[in-house]
Every structure is written in structure tokens, then in C-alpha cells.
mmCIF file of C-alpha atoms in Angstrom:
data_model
loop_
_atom_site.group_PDB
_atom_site.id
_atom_site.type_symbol
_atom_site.label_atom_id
_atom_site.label_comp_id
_atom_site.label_asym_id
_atom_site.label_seq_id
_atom_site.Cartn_x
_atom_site.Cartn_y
_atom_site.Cartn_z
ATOM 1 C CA UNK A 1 10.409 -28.859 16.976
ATOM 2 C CA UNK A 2 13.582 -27.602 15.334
ATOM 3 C CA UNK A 3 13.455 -30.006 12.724
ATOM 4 C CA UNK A 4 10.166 -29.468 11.503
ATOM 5 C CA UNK A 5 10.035 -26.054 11.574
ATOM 6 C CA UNK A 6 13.274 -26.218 9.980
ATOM 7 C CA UNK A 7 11.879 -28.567 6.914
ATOM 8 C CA UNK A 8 8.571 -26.230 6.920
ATOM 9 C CA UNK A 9 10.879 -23.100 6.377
ATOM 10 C CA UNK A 10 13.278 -25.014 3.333
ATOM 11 C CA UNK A 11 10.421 -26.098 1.541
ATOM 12 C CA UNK A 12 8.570 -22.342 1.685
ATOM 13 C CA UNK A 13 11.810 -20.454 0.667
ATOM 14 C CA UNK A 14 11.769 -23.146 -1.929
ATOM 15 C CA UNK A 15 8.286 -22.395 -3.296
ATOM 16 C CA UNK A 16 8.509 -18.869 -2.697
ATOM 17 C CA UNK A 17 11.533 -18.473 -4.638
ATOM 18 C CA UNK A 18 10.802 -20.273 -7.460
ATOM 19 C CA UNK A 19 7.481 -18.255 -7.626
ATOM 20 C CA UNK A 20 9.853 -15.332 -7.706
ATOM 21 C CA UNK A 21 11.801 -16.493 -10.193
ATOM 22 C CA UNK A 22 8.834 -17.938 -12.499
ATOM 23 C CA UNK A 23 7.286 -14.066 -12.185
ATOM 24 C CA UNK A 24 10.161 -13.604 -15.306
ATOM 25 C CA UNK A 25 8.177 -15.388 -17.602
ATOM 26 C CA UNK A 26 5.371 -12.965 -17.615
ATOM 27 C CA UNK A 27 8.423 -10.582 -18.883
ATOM 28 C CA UNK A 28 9.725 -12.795 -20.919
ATOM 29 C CA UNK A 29 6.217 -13.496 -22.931
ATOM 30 C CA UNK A 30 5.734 -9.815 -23.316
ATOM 31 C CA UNK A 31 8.996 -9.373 -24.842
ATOM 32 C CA UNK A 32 7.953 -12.599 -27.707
ATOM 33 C CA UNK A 33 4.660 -10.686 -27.467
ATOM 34 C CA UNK A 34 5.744 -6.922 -28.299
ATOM 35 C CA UNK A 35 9.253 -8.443 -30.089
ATOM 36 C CA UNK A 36 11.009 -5.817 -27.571
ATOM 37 C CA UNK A 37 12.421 -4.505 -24.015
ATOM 38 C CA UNK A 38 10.199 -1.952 -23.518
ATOM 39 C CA UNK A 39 9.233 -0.873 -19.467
ATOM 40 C CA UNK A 40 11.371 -4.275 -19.052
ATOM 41 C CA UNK A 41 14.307 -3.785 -16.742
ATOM 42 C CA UNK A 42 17.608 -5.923 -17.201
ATOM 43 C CA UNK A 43 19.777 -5.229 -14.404
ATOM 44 C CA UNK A 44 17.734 -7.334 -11.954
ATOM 45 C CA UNK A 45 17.851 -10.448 -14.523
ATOM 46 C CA UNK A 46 21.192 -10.088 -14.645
ATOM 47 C CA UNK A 47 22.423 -9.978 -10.683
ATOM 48 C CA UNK A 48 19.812 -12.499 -10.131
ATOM 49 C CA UNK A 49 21.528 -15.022 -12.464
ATOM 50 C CA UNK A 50 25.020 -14.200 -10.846
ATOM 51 C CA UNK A 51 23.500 -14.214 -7.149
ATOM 52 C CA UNK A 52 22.175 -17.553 -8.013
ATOM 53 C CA UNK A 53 26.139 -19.092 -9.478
ATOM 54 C CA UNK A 54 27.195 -17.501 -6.536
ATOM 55 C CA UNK A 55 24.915 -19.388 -3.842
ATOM 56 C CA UNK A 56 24.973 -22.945 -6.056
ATOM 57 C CA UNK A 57 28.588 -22.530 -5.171
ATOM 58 C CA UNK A 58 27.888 -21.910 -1.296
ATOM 59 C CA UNK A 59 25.340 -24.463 -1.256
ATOM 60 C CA UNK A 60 27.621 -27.637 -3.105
ATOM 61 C CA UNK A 61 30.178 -26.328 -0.882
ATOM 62 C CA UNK A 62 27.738 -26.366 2.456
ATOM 63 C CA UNK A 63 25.793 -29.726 1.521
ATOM 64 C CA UNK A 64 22.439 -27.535 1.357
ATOM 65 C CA UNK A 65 20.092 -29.121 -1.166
ATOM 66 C CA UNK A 66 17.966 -26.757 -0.796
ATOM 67 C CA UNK A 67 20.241 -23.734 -1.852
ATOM 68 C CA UNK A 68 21.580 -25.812 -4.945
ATOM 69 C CA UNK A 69 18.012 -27.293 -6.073
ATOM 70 C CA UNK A 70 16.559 -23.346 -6.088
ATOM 71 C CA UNK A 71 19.420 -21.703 -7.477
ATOM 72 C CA UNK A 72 20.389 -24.518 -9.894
ATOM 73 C CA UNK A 73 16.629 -23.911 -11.411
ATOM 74 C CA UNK A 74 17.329 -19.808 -10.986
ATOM 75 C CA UNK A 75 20.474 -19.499 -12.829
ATOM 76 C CA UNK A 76 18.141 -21.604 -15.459
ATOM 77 C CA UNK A 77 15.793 -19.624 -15.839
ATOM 78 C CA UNK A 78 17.441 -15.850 -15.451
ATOM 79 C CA UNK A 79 20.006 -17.015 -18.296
ATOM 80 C CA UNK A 80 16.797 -17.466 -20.354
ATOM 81 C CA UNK A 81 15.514 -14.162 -20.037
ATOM 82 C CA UNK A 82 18.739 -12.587 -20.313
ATOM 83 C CA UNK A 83 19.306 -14.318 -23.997
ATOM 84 C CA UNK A 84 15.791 -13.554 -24.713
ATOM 85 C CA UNK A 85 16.193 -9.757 -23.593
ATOM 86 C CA UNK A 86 19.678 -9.240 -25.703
ATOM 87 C CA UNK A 87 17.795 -10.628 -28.646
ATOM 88 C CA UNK A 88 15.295 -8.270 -28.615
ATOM 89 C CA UNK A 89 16.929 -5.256 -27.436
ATOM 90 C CA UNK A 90 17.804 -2.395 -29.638
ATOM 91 C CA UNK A 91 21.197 -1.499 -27.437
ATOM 92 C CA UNK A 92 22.846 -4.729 -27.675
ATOM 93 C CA UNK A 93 26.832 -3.395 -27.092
ATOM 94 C CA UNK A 94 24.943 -2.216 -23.424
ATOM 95 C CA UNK A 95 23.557 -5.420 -22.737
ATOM 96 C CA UNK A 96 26.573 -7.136 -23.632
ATOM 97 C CA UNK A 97 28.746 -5.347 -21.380
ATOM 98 C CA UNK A 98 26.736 -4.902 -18.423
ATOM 99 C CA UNK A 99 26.990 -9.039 -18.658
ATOM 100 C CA UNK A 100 30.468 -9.553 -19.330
ATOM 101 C CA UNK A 101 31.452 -7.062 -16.447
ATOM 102 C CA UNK A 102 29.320 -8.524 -13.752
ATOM 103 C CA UNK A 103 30.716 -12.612 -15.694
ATOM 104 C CA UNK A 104 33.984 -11.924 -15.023
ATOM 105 C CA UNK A 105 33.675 -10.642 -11.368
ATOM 106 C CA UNK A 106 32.172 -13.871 -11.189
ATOM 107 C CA UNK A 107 34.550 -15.761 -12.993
ATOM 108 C CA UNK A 108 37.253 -13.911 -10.773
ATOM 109 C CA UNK A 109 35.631 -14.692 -7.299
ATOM 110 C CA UNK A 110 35.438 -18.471 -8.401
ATOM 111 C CA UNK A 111 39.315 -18.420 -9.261
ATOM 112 C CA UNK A 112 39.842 -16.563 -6.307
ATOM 113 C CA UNK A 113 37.952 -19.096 -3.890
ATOM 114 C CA UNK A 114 38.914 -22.439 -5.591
ATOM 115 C CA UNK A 115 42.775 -21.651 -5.786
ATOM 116 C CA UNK A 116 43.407 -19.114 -3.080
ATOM 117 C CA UNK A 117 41.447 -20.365 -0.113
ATOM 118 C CA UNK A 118 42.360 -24.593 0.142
ATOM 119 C CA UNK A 119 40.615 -24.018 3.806
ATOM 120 C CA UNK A 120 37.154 -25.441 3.068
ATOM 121 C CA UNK A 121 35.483 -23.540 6.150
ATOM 122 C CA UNK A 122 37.371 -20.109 5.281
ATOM 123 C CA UNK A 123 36.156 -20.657 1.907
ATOM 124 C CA UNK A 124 32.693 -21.113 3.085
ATOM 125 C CA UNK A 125 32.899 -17.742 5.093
ATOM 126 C CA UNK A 126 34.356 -15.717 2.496
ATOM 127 C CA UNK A 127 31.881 -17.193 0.112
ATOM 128 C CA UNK A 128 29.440 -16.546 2.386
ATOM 129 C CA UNK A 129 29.996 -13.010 2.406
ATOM 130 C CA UNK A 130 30.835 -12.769 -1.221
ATOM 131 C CA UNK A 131 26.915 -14.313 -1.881
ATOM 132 C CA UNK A 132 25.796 -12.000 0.788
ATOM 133 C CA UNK A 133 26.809 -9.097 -1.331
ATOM 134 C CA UNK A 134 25.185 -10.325 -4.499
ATOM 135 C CA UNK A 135 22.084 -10.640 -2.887
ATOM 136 C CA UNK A 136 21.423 -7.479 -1.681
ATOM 137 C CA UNK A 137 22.689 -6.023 -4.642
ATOM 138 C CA UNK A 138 19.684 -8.068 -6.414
ATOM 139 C CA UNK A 139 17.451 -6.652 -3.560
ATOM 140 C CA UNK A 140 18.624 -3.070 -4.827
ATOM 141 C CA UNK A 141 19.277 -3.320 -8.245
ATOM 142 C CA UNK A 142 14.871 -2.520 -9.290
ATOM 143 C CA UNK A 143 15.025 0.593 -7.177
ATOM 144 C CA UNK A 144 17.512 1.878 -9.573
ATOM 145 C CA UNK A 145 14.571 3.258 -11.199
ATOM 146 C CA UNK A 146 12.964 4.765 -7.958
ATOM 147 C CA UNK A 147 13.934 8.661 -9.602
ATOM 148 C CA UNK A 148 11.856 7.675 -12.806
ATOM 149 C CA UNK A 149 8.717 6.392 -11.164
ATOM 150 C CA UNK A 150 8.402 9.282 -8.736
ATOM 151 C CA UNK A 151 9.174 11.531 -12.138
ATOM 152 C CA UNK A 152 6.667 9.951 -14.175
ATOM 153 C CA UNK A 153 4.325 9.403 -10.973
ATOM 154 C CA UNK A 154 4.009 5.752 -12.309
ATOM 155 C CA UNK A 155 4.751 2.336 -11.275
ATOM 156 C CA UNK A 156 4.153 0.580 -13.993
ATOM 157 C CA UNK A 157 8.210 -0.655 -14.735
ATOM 158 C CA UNK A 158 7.362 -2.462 -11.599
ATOM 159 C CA UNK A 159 6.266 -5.793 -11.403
ATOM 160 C CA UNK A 160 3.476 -6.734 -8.566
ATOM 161 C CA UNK A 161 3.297 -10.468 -8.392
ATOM 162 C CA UNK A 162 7.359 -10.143 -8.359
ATOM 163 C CA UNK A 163 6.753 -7.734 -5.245
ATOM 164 C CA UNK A 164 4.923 -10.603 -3.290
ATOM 165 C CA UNK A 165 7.064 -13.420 -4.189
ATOM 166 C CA UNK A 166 9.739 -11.105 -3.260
ATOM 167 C CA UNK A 167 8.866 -10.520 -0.005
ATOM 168 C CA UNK A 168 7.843 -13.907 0.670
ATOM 169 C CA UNK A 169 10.898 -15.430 -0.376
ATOM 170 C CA UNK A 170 12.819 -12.723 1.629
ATOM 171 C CA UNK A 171 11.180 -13.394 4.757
ATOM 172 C CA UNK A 172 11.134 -17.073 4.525
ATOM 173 C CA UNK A 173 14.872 -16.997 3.793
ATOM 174 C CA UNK A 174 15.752 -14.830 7.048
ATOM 175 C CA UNK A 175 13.969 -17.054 9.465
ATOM 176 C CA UNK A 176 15.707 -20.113 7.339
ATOM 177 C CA UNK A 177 19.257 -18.531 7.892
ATOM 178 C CA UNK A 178 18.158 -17.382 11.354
ATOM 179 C CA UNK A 179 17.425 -21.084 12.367
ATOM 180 C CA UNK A 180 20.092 -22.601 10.700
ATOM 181 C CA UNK A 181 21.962 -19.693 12.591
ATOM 182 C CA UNK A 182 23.971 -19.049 9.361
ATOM 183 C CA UNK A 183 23.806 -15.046 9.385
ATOM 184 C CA UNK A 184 25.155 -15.291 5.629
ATOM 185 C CA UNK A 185 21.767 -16.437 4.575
ATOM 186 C CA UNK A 186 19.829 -14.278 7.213
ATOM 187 C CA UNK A 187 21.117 -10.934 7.059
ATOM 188 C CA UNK A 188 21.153 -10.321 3.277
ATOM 189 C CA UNK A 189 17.887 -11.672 2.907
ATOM 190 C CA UNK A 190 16.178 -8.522 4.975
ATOM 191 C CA UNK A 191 17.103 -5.913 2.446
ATOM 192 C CA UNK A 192 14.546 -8.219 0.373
ATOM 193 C CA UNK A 193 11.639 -7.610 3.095
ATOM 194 C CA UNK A 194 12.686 -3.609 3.243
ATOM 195 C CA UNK A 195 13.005 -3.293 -0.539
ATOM 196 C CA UNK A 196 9.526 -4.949 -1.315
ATOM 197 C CA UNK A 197 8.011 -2.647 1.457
ATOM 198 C CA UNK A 198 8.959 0.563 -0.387
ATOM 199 C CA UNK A 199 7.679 -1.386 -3.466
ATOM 200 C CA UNK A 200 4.295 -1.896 -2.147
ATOM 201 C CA UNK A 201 4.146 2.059 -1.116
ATOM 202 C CA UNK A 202 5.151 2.472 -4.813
ATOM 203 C CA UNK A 203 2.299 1.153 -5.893
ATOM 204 C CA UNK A 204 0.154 2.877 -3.995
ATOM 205 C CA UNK A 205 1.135 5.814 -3.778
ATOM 206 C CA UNK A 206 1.438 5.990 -7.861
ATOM 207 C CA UNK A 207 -0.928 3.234 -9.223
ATOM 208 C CA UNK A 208 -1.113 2.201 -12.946
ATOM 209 C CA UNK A 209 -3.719 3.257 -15.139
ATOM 210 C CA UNK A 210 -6.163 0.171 -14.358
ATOM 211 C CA UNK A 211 -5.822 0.434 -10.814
ATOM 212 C CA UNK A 212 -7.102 4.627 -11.427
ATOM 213 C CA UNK A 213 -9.767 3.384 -13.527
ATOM 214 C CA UNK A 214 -11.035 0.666 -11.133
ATOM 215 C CA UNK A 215 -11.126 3.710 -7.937
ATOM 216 C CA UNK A 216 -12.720 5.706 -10.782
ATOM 217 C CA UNK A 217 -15.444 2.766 -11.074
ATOM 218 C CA UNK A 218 -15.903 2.023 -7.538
ATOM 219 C CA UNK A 219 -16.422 5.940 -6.919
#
């Protein structure tokens, strides 16, 4: 039954978070669309890309194909939309540091790991924990805006189809670590499912225009 279930759960997480990750290019045709950044945010393309370096490493290292096959195509596709975004942003020095910071923690953990730990399954745990920390920083990194949408009693900065990928992909990942029974997968993976709840309050409790419009209708 294990294996199965198992196979079920790495092919879901799979589709799930490439869904997640393909919700970008909605973001990434209104920025060719409006030629800039606006209600775009930048901070989640950019952990995303490093959270998925960070796991490709942990994966090659564990033998998981599917951790390298999802976050070879997600460090793909988040490097797009970060070029994309720095080419049309008006605060370029910003963007540029914000990556080079976050590059060279990155660079520095892979240095650290590769020359400083020889012990292939002390590696793996430290990495583990290392990837574990990226990834709910991802999971965290779109509420940094949680002040401004109860200000401006709008959601609208928020993206809705990333929501539900979100906390698909969340979920599927904690029962994928859970049955695995690799808690480095698992455990980081629930700030996802708690994250996407608040989300989905967010956007009820202050819905975009069209969504007013529509209860406006139906009244």
C-alpha cells in the first residue's frame, strides 16, 4: 500500500508544484503587458528560486527524482521572472541587492556543505535543515504585505490561483515527507497549508473590486 500511495503522493506534489510555480507567468505577462512591477511582489520570486537551488541540492544528494525534476524546472522558471522583473522595474539598485544578498548566502551554504561536511549523511541533515529554512521563509515572505492589505482593505497584491496551488502543493508535500518519514520535507511544508489559510480569509474578508461588483449583481 506504501508504495502506491507513496508514487500517488510524488506525482501530486509534482503537479501541484509546478502549477504553483507556472501561476508566475500570469505575473510575468502582466509585467510584458503593462512594461512594469506594479501590485507585483518580488521577494517571493526571489526565495522561491533560492529554496528551489537549495532542495536540487538535497534531492541530487538524497537520490529523490522527484525533488530534483520539480525544483530543477522551479529554479527555471523563478530566474525568469526575476530577470524579467529587474528589467522592468524602476528601483533596479533594490532589486539587485535584495538578489545578491540572498546569492551569496546561497553561494556560502554550498561552500559550507561541499567542503566542510565530507560526511554525506551529516551533510544531508544539515542540508536538510538549511532547505527547511528556505522554505518557510518562501511560505512567509507574501505576508510581508499583510499591514498594506488590511490598510488599503484590499487583496488585490495577492494572487488567488497561487493561493490554491499553494496549498495544494503544501499539503501534498507534508504527507510526502510524512511517509517518506523525512521530517525535513514534512515540517516546513505546513507553514505552506497555515499561510494559504490566512490567504484565503484575505480574500474574503477584503475582496477585489470584481468580486464587490459580482455580490453587488447577485444582490
Amino acid at each position: 500500500m506504501e508504495g502506491p500511495l507513496l508514487q500517488l503522493l510524488s506525482w501530486t506534489s509534482l503537479l501541484f508544484t509546478l502549477g504553483m510555480f507556472g501561476t508566475g507567468l500570469t505575473d510575468l505577462r502582466k509585467m510584458f503587458a503593462t512594461r512594469s512591477v506594479e501590485n507585483i511582489q518580488f521577494l517571493p520570486f526571489l526565495t522561491t528560486d533560492v529554496n528551489n537551488l537549495s532542495w536540487l541540492s538535497y534531492g541530487f544528494l538524497k537520490g529523490d527524482w522527484t525533488l530534483i525534476v520539480v525544483n530543477a524546472v522551479g529554479a527555471i522558471l523563478q530566474s525568469l521572472y526575476i530577470l524579467v522583473y529587474f528589467f522592468f522595474s524602476t528601483e533596479k539598485l533594490a532589486v539587485l541587492r535584495k538578489t545578491t544578498a540572498l546569492l551569496a548566502v546561497l553561494l556560502f551554504g554550498y561552500a559550507y556543505f561541499n567542503l566542510m561536511v565530507p560526511d554525506p549523511t551529516r551533510r544531508l541533515a544539515q542540508l536538510g535543515l538549511f532547505c527547511s529554512l528556505f522554505t518557510i521563509t518562501m511560505y512567509l515572505s507574501p505576508l510581508a504585505d499583510l499591514i498594506k492589505i488590511v490598510r488599503s482593505r484590499s487583496a488585490r497584491c495577492l494572487s488567488f490561483p497561487l493561493t490554491v496551488t499553494t496549498f495544494l502543493a503544501s499539503a501534498s508535500w507534508t504527507f510526502y515527507g510524512l511517509l517518506l518519514d523525512d521530517l525535513y520535507i514534512a515540517i516546513p511544508n505546513v507553514p505552506g497549508i497555515a499561510t494559504s489559510l490566512v490567504r484565503f480569509w484575505l480574500f474574503w474578508r477584503f475582496p477585489t473590486e470584481q468580486d464587490k461588483n459580482y455580490k453587488l449583481l447577485q444582490a
